Tab-separated table of C-alpha atoms and ligand atoms in Angstrom:
chain	number	residue	atom	x	y	z
A	525	MET	CA	43.521	-303.021	-258.338
A	526	ARG	CA	43.817	-304.355	-254.975
A	527	ARG	CA	41.821	-302.984	-252.157
A	528	THR	CA	41.033	-303.835	-248.771
A	529	ARG	CA	37.783	-304.313	-247.350
A	530	ILE	CA	35.990	-304.763	-244.157
A	531	ILE	CA	34.209	-308.158	-243.860
A	532	GLY	CA	33.074	-308.095	-240.274
A	533	THR	CA	32.949	-306.016	-236.793
A	534	GLY	CA	32.669	-306.609	-233.221
A	535	SER	CA	32.949	-305.166	-229.848
A	536	TYR	CA	32.714	-305.646	-226.301
A	537	LEU	CA	31.789	-303.765	-223.081
A	538	PRO	CA	32.778	-304.572	-219.516
A	539	ALA	CA	29.502	-305.580	-217.505
A	540	ASN	CA	30.011	-302.808	-214.829
A	541	ARG	CA	27.801	-299.650	-216.525
A	542	VAL	CA	28.440	-296.644	-214.447
A	543	THR	CA	26.321	-294.112	-214.650
A	544	ASN	CA	26.708	-290.034	-214.061
A	545	ALA	CA	24.639	-290.354	-210.553
A	546	ASP	CA	27.064	-293.003	-209.669
A	547	LEU	CA	30.148	-291.205	-210.086
A	548	ALA	CA	28.415	-288.145	-208.388
A	549	ARG	CA	28.694	-290.166	-205.239
A	550	LYS	CA	32.335	-290.489	-205.315
A	551	VAL	CA	33.402	-287.275	-207.122
A	552	ASP	CA	32.731	-283.617	-206.744
A	553	THR	CA	30.414	-283.527	-209.943
A	554	SER	CA	26.837	-283.709	-211.405
A	555	ASP	CA	24.982	-285.460	-213.836
A	556	GLU	CA	23.896	-282.142	-215.304
A	557	TRP	CA	27.521	-280.841	-215.602
A	558	ILE	CA	28.870	-284.284	-217.489
A	559	THR	CA	25.640	-284.327	-219.748
A	560	GLN	CA	25.838	-280.464	-220.577
A	561	ARG	CA	29.473	-280.327	-221.244
A	562	THR	CA	30.055	-283.667	-222.959
A	563	GLY	CA	27.063	-285.444	-223.735
A	564	ILE	CA	27.862	-288.576	-221.782
A	565	ARG	CA	25.671	-290.181	-219.538
A	566	ALA	CA	27.256	-293.480	-218.729
A	567	ARG	CA	30.730	-295.589	-219.398
A	568	HIS	CA	31.625	-299.210	-218.724
A	569	ILE	CA	34.418	-299.952	-216.323
A	570	ALA	CA	36.409	-302.920	-216.402
A	571	ALA	CA	36.175	-305.407	-213.426
A	572	GLU	CA	39.149	-305.989	-211.293
A	573	GLY	CA	41.661	-307.999	-212.818
A	574	GLU	CA	39.894	-307.566	-216.242
A	575	THR	CA	42.331	-306.634	-218.491
A	576	THR	CA	42.762	-304.713	-222.198
A	577	SER	CA	43.789	-307.933	-223.973
A	578	GLN	CA	40.834	-309.792	-222.644
A	579	LEU	CA	38.585	-307.099	-223.942
A	580	ALA	CA	40.042	-307.073	-227.171
A	581	THR	CA	39.803	-310.816	-227.412
A	582	GLU	CA	36.084	-310.989	-226.827
A	583	ALA	CA	35.575	-307.718	-229.458
A	584	ALA	CA	37.705	-309.914	-232.241
A	585	ARG	CA	35.867	-313.083	-231.505
A	586	ARG	CA	32.406	-311.183	-232.649
A	587	ALA	CA	34.143	-309.713	-235.376
A	588	LEU	CA	35.152	-312.856	-236.491
A	589	ASP	CA	31.966	-314.397	-236.157
A	590	ALA	CA	30.179	-311.491	-238.081
A	591	ALA	CA	32.858	-312.175	-240.949
A	592	GLY	CA	32.266	-315.947	-240.695
A	593	ILE	CA	35.812	-316.930	-240.800
A	594	ALA	CA	38.131	-318.733	-238.405
A	595	ALA	CA	40.900	-317.243	-236.460
A	596	SER	CA	43.228	-319.612	-238.194
A	597	GLU	CA	42.421	-317.600	-241.223
A	598	ILE	CA	43.933	-314.457	-239.512
A	599	ASP	CA	47.610	-313.899	-240.484
A	600	LEU	CA	47.780	-310.077	-239.036
A	601	ILE	CA	46.560	-308.381	-235.769
A	602	VAL	CA	46.998	-304.654	-235.420
A	603	LEU	CA	46.066	-303.444	-231.886
A	604	ALA	CA	45.569	-300.061	-231.145
A	605	THR	CA	45.801	-299.315	-227.278
A	606	ALA	CA	47.563	-297.094	-224.951
A	607	THR	CA	46.420	-298.686	-221.960
A	608	PRO	CA	48.466	-302.210	-222.680
A	609	ASP	CA	48.279	-305.157	-220.332
A	610	TYR	CA	52.192	-304.924	-219.771
A	611	THR	CA	54.838	-302.670	-221.254
A	612	PHE	CA	55.735	-305.771	-223.158
A	613	PRO	CA	54.991	-307.781	-224.962
A	614	ALA	CA	52.297	-306.155	-227.361
A	615	THR	CA	49.049	-306.797	-226.381
A	616	ALA	CA	48.426	-307.968	-229.740
A	617	THR	CA	50.691	-311.236	-229.159
A	618	GLN	CA	48.324	-311.779	-225.908
A	619	VAL	CA	45.165	-311.661	-228.316
A	620	GLN	CA	47.029	-313.656	-230.831
A	621	ALA	CA	47.355	-316.311	-228.269
A	622	ASN	CA	44.066	-316.318	-226.757
A	623	LEU	CA	42.785	-316.913	-230.005
A	624	GLY	CA	44.961	-319.851	-230.748
A	625	ILE	CA	46.985	-318.243	-233.694
A	626	THR	CA	50.304	-319.091	-234.003
A	627	HIS	CA	51.471	-317.737	-237.621
A	628	GLY	CA	51.701	-314.480	-239.035
A	629	ALA	CA	52.472	-311.235	-237.118
A	630	ALA	CA	50.700	-309.507	-234.162
A	631	PHE	CA	51.667	-305.744	-232.841
A	632	ASP	CA	50.550	-302.999	-231.145
A	633	VAL	CA	50.040	-299.137	-232.327
A	634	ALA	CA	50.175	-296.336	-230.051
A	635	ALA	CA	48.242	-293.365	-231.284
A	636	VAL	CA	45.851	-292.738	-228.176
A	637	CYS	CA	42.410	-291.466	-229.340
A	638	SER	CA	43.438	-291.726	-232.950
A	639	GLY	CA	45.075	-295.369	-232.381
A	640	PHE	CA	42.069	-296.887	-234.547
A	641	VAL	CA	42.523	-295.026	-237.649
A	642	PHE	CA	46.349	-295.340	-237.170
A	643	ALA	CA	45.868	-299.144	-236.808
A	644	LEU	CA	43.486	-299.498	-239.724
A	645	THR	CA	45.813	-297.460	-241.986
A	646	THR	CA	48.528	-299.529	-241.362
A	647	ALA	CA	46.864	-302.966	-241.332
A	648	GLU	CA	45.452	-301.841	-244.985
A	649	LYS	CA	48.929	-301.292	-246.263
A	650	PHE	CA	49.935	-304.733	-245.556
A	651	VAL	CA	46.519	-306.260	-247.101
A	652	THR	CA	46.378	-304.279	-250.080
A	653	SER	CA	50.147	-305.014	-250.651
A	654	GLY	CA	49.627	-308.599	-250.225
A	655	ALA	CA	52.047	-308.896	-247.062
A	656	ALA	CA	49.164	-309.974	-245.338
A	657	LYS	CA	45.674	-311.961	-246.741
A	658	ARG	CA	43.400	-311.506	-243.604
A	659	ALA	CA	43.710	-309.136	-240.589
A	660	LEU	CA	42.133	-308.306	-237.417
A	661	VAL	CA	42.354	-304.544	-236.419
A	662	ILE	CA	41.299	-303.715	-232.731
A	663	GLY	CA	40.957	-300.614	-230.631
A	664	ALA	CA	40.826	-301.790	-226.868
A	665	GLU	CA	41.321	-299.836	-223.638
A	666	THR	CA	41.010	-299.956	-220.150
A	667	PHE	CA	41.492	-295.799	-219.638
A	668	SER	CA	39.770	-296.352	-215.874
A	669	ARG	CA	43.514	-297.788	-214.954
A	670	ILE	CA	45.234	-294.457	-215.701
A	671	LEU	CA	42.386	-292.084	-214.638
A	672	ASP	CA	43.411	-289.764	-211.621
A	673	TRP	CA	40.076	-290.453	-209.722
A	674	ASN	CA	40.659	-287.525	-207.770
A	675	ASP	CA	40.761	-285.287	-210.914
A	676	ARG	CA	37.072	-284.526	-211.617
A	677	THR	CA	38.336	-282.381	-214.767
A	678	THR	CA	38.903	-285.653	-216.597
A	679	CYS	CA	37.911	-288.961	-214.701
A	680	VAL	CA	34.161	-288.108	-215.752
A	681	LEU	CA	35.206	-288.231	-219.305
A	682	PHE	CA	36.602	-291.794	-220.163
A	683	GLY	CA	35.283	-295.453	-220.275
A	684	ASP	CA	36.745	-298.695	-220.780
A	685	GLY	CA	35.602	-301.077	-224.110
A	686	ALA	CA	36.991	-302.550	-227.372
A	687	GLY	CA	36.147	-302.765	-230.763
A	688	ALA	CA	37.273	-304.846	-233.775
A	689	VAL	CA	37.127	-305.365	-237.568
A	690	VAL	CA	38.282	-307.970	-239.960
A	691	ILE	CA	39.642	-307.030	-243.106
A	692	GLU	CA	40.655	-308.733	-246.315
A	693	GLY	CA	42.264	-307.926	-249.516
A	694	TYR	CA	40.248	-308.512	-252.964
A	695	GLU	CA	40.630	-307.430	-256.530
A	696	ALA	CA	38.630	-304.247	-257.093
A	697	ALA	CA	37.595	-302.427	-260.290
A	698	GLY	CA	39.801	-299.364	-259.239
A	699	THR	CA	36.959	-296.904	-259.029
A	700	MET	CA	35.202	-295.017	-256.077
A	701	ALA	CA	32.185	-297.346	-256.564
A	702	ASP	CA	34.510	-299.938	-254.910
A	703	GLN	CA	33.842	-301.916	-251.645
A	704	GLY	CA	36.583	-301.318	-249.206
A	705	ILE	CA	39.037	-298.596	-248.096
A	706	LEU	CA	39.033	-295.743	-250.447
A	707	THR	CA	41.252	-293.459	-248.631
A	708	THR	CA	43.069	-292.730	-245.425
A	709	HIS	CA	44.821	-289.766	-244.071
A	710	LEU	CA	47.111	-289.603	-240.850
A	711	ARG	CA	48.816	-286.765	-239.248
A	712	SER	CA	50.481	-285.611	-235.800
A	713	ASP	CA	52.269	-282.771	-234.001
A	714	GLY	CA	54.677	-283.464	-231.096
A	715	ARG	CA	54.292	-279.953	-229.846
A	716	HIS	CA	51.112	-280.231	-228.207
A	717	ARG	CA	52.521	-283.416	-225.960
A	718	GLU	CA	51.708	-280.992	-222.771
A	719	LYS	CA	48.011	-280.556	-223.620
A	720	LEU	CA	47.108	-284.365	-223.565
A	721	TYR	CA	49.699	-287.086	-221.904
A	722	VAL	CA	50.216	-289.755	-219.360
A	723	ASP	CA	52.586	-288.323	-216.648
A	724	GLY	CA	54.263	-292.016	-216.292
A	725	GLY	CA	56.579	-294.319	-218.362
A	726	PRO	CA	58.994	-296.882	-218.106
A	727	SER	CA	62.077	-294.559	-219.288
A	728	THR	CA	60.929	-291.560	-217.278
A	729	ASN	CA	59.868	-292.561	-213.841
A	730	GLN	CA	58.837	-296.407	-214.282
A	731	LEU	CA	55.409	-295.708	-213.233
A	732	ALA	CA	52.253	-296.490	-215.490
A	733	GLY	CA	51.328	-292.903	-214.417
A	734	HIS	CA	47.827	-290.992	-214.765
A	735	LEU	CA	46.021	-288.903	-217.635
A	736	ARG	CA	46.763	-285.119	-217.542
A	737	MET	CA	44.823	-282.996	-220.040
A	738	GLU	CA	44.090	-279.583	-220.450
A	739	GLY	CA	40.474	-280.119	-221.925
A	740	ARG	CA	40.126	-276.513	-223.097
A	741	GLU	CA	42.921	-276.344	-225.207
A	742	VAL	CA	42.416	-279.916	-226.503
A	743	PHE	CA	38.873	-278.499	-227.439
A	744	LYS	CA	40.246	-275.690	-229.136
A	745	HIS	CA	42.235	-277.537	-231.715
A	746	ALA	CA	40.075	-280.476	-231.954
A	747	VAL	CA	37.431	-279.238	-234.504
A	748	GLY	CA	39.741	-277.685	-236.862
A	749	MET	CA	42.064	-280.620	-237.051
A	750	ILE	CA	39.151	-283.250	-237.550
A	751	THR	CA	37.861	-281.015	-240.189
A	752	ASP	CA	41.321	-280.779	-241.964
A	753	VAL	CA	41.497	-284.354	-242.567
A	754	ILE	CA	38.015	-284.713	-243.305
A	755	VAL	CA	38.218	-282.282	-245.922
A	756	ASP	CA	41.594	-284.181	-247.224
A	757	ALA	CA	39.433	-287.288	-247.642
A	758	PHE	CA	36.683	-285.860	-249.744
A	759	ALA	CA	39.314	-284.177	-251.876
A	760	ALA	CA	40.861	-287.654	-252.423
A	761	THR	CA	37.747	-289.553	-253.283
A	762	GLY	CA	35.283	-286.860	-254.484
A	763	PHE	CA	32.999	-288.047	-251.754
A	764	SER	CA	31.312	-284.918	-249.705
A	765	ALA	CA	28.886	-284.245	-246.813
A	766	GLY	CA	25.884	-284.755	-249.005
A	767	THR	CA	27.077	-288.344	-250.435
A	768	ILE	CA	28.416	-290.327	-247.782
A	769	ASP	CA	26.102	-292.242	-245.911
A	770	TRP	CA	27.476	-292.249	-242.315
A	771	PHE	CA	30.132	-290.426	-240.273
A	772	VAL	CA	31.431	-292.305	-237.216
A	773	PRO	CA	33.467	-289.753	-235.571
A	774	HIS	CA	35.904	-290.551	-232.488
A	775	GLN	CA	33.473	-290.279	-229.461
A	776	ALA	CA	35.015	-287.526	-227.147
A	777	ASN	CA	32.444	-285.348	-226.396
A	778	ALA	CA	29.068	-284.595	-228.139
A	779	ARG	CA	29.896	-281.042	-228.331
A	780	ILE	CA	32.873	-281.450	-230.829
A	781	ILE	CA	31.326	-284.122	-232.780
A	782	THR	CA	28.296	-281.864	-233.522
A	783	ALA	CA	30.481	-278.753	-234.087
A	784	SER	CA	32.570	-280.939	-236.760
A	785	ALA	CA	29.736	-282.138	-238.371
A	786	GLU	CA	27.957	-278.507	-238.600
A	787	LYS	CA	31.273	-277.015	-239.842
A	788	LEU	CA	31.578	-279.562	-242.679
A	789	ASP	CA	27.575	-279.654	-243.276
A	790	ILE	CA	27.005	-283.235	-242.475
A	791	PRO	CA	23.659	-283.506	-241.424
A	792	LEU	CA	23.096	-284.777	-237.782
A	793	ASP	CA	20.977	-287.825	-239.143
A	794	LYS	CA	24.000	-289.202	-240.619
A	795	VAL	CA	26.130	-289.152	-237.668
A	796	VAL	CA	26.759	-292.211	-235.340
A	797	MET	CA	26.870	-291.221	-231.633
A	798	THR	CA	27.598	-293.446	-228.995
A	799	VAL	CA	29.586	-291.381	-226.550
A	800	GLN	CA	26.277	-291.006	-224.114
A	801	ASP	CA	26.625	-294.671	-223.496
A	802	HIS	CA	30.360	-295.176	-223.644
A	803	GLY	CA	32.217	-292.008	-222.789
A	804	ASN	CA	35.421	-291.536	-224.354
A	805	THR	CA	36.832	-294.946	-224.948
A	806	SER	CA	40.051	-293.686	-226.735
A	807	ALA	CA	41.255	-296.358	-229.414
A	808	ALA	CA	38.011	-298.093	-228.936
A	809	SER	CA	35.498	-295.449	-229.606
A	810	ILE	CA	35.323	-295.685	-233.387
A	811	PRO	CA	35.183	-299.492	-233.735
A	812	LEU	CA	32.689	-299.534	-230.918
A	813	ALA	CA	30.483	-297.001	-232.414
A	814	LEU	CA	30.765	-298.807	-236.051
A	815	ASP	CA	29.823	-302.181	-234.524
A	816	THR	CA	26.795	-300.365	-232.592
A	817	ALA	CA	25.553	-298.802	-235.979
A	818	VAL	CA	26.034	-302.132	-238.020
A	819	ARG	CA	24.185	-304.341	-235.509
A	820	ASP	CA	21.444	-301.973	-234.885
A	821	GLY	CA	20.942	-302.216	-238.917
A	822	ARG	CA	21.880	-298.362	-239.437
A	823	ILE	CA	25.267	-298.912	-241.383
A	824	ARG	CA	24.528	-301.924	-244.239
A	825	LYS	CA	26.752	-303.225	-246.853
A	826	GLY	CA	27.390	-300.338	-249.801
A	827	HIS	CA	26.936	-297.685	-247.401
A	828	VAL	CA	30.125	-295.212	-247.239
A	829	VAL	CA	31.101	-294.508	-243.886
A	830	LEU	CA	33.572	-291.741	-242.753
A	831	ILE	CA	35.835	-291.919	-239.652
A	832	GLU	CA	37.965	-289.623	-237.889
A	833	ALA	CA	39.808	-289.286	-234.566
A	834	MET	CA	41.948	-287.174	-232.870
A	835	GLY	CA	43.763	-287.363	-229.508
A	836	GLY	CA	47.032	-287.399	-227.582
A	837	GLY	CA	50.351	-286.395	-229.274
A	838	PHE	CA	48.703	-284.480	-231.133
A	839	THR	CA	47.687	-287.312	-233.451
A	840	TRP	CA	44.497	-287.058	-236.000
A	841	GLY	CA	43.243	-288.956	-239.067
A	842	SER	CA	40.375	-289.863	-241.015
A	843	ALA	CA	39.397	-292.777	-243.523
A	844	LEU	CA	36.601	-293.482	-245.901
A	845	PHE	CA	35.580	-296.791	-246.969
A	846	ARG	CA	32.402	-298.248	-248.591
A	847	LEU	CA	31.422	-301.315	-246.295
B	2253	UT7	O1	39.811	-288.056	-227.062
B	2253	UT7	C1	40.374	-286.904	-227.065
B	2253	UT7	C2	40.960	-286.046	-226.464
B	2253	UT7	N1	39.786	-285.302	-225.184
B	2253	UT7	C3	39.285	-284.387	-225.593
B	2253	UT7	O2	38.522	-284.368	-226.939
B	2253	UT7	C4	38.200	-283.545	-224.897
B	2253	UT7	C5	38.308	-282.244	-225.073
B	2253	UT7	N2	37.995	-281.231	-224.238
B	2253	UT7	C6	36.843	-281.285	-223.874
B	2253	UT7	O3	35.789	-282.158	-223.946
B	2253	UT7	C7	35.856	-280.278	-222.766
B	2253	UT7	O4	37.005	-279.441	-222.627
B	2253	UT7	C8	35.852	-280.727	-221.223
B	2253	UT7	C9	34.668	-281.863	-221.518
B	2253	UT7	C10	36.885	-281.565	-220.929
B	2253	UT7	C11	35.690	-279.497	-220.369
B	2253	UT7	O5	34.393	-278.697	-220.687
B	2253	UT7	P1	34.760	-277.329	-220.900
B	2253	UT7	O6	33.417	-276.637	-221.297
B	2253	UT7	O7	35.896	-276.760	-221.719
B	2253	UT7	O8	35.042	-276.657	-219.680
B	2253	UT7	P2	36.245	-276.361	-218.399
B	2253	UT7	O9	37.164	-277.031	-218.528
B	2253	UT7	O10	36.121	-274.505	-219.096
B	2253	UT7	O11	35.482	-275.867	-217.013
B	2253	UT7	C12	34.366	-275.290	-216.418
B	2253	UT7	C13	34.221	-275.280	-215.504
B	2253	UT7	C14	35.417	-275.143	-214.609
B	2253	UT7	O12	34.851	-274.177	-213.367
B	2253	UT7	P3	35.275	-272.704	-213.348
B	2253	UT7	O13	36.710	-272.612	-213.353
B	2253	UT7	O14	34.411	-272.142	-214.656
B	2253	UT7	O15	34.532	-272.395	-212.010
B	2253	UT7	C15	35.903	-276.437	-213.913
B	2253	UT7	O16	36.446	-276.595	-212.806
B	2253	UT7	O17	33.923	-276.662	-214.667
B	2253	UT7	C16	34.298	-277.144	-214.040
B	2253	UT7	N3	34.416	-278.645	-213.931
B	2253	UT7	C17	33.522	-279.379	-213.410
B	2253	UT7	N4	32.316	-279.250	-212.954
B	2253	UT7	C18	31.470	-280.289	-212.440
B	2253	UT7	C19	35.314	-279.369	-214.439
B	2253	UT7	N5	35.244	-280.700	-214.385
B	2253	UT7	C20	34.207	-280.791	-213.735
B	2253	UT7	C21	33.409	-281.713	-213.396
B	2253	UT7	N6	31.983	-281.555	-212.579
B	2253	UT7	N7	33.686	-283.105	-213.927
């Protein structure tokens, strides 16, 4: 059977690193509060004029280098973002142009913090069906642009960045020993809009708007939703907390990550945690964490990796793959 495998990862962070102490000079907060409640110690913030498509293009170039393929070999780009350069065209088409690609298709996916899982799942359908040969799947955000810097309950939580993977189709044996994406599970429930949203948009008030979040409410739902789709991934593949090699969760809050891992009996030494260095980078957080652990040698070819995310909408999802 045909499967889709990841053949390269890449990521990019803006140069400007902002610590909790830096923030505490501008916002009524403290390093102690942020560290204790979230695990975050620093985040990167895009420079003036630095756009989501620029971060995405850098991450994509690094993923292409890691895969050892030329941009011209890509015939699909699926980019997850909630902070596009413009309302339209899609940020993916800007990345396509930056990379000099003039064939195939490029489009954006909007699922906020779950964006990378939704984008990977979408691209996998194209590649596994044969509709595309090789795809770039990118999560890229400049959340600093939609933060209300007077709202200390949200502005300390997020950061900017981008991560990317290159995927390709191949003929696999059709067993759970195969390399590649072995299962994906996507969910959403629009009744939760008010708990996490941006108070602007072209058809509502013609503004880009600011992020609004009832953090405690989101927290309350997060662990249950995350564990549900992980249980689905385990049931679909026969893998378990004991047999996966790595858990690469969405990086929103160290307490949510630890609670989810503990609920599922996933040992903490199998958990990739980057929230302390990146903050919550929304759709970029999983590919950023994945690339970090691939490049530092923890995640290697043949390892079984579980990813999950939950965010605005609500949307949530999981995927399990062998690298
Ligand atoms: O990416 C997916 C979406 N996002 C998430 O997954 C985030 C989910 N939620 C969370 O991570 C947590 O709810 C937060 C980190 C946002 C907040 O942690 P919490 O333990 O739920 O705190 P809280 O909202 O209950 O606030 C506790 C206190 C409040 O003071 P009082 O009312 O107890 O006096 C806040 O005013 O902490 C205060 N507070 C702060 N203090 C210092 C809120 N923000 C800050 C701050 N610095 N930045």
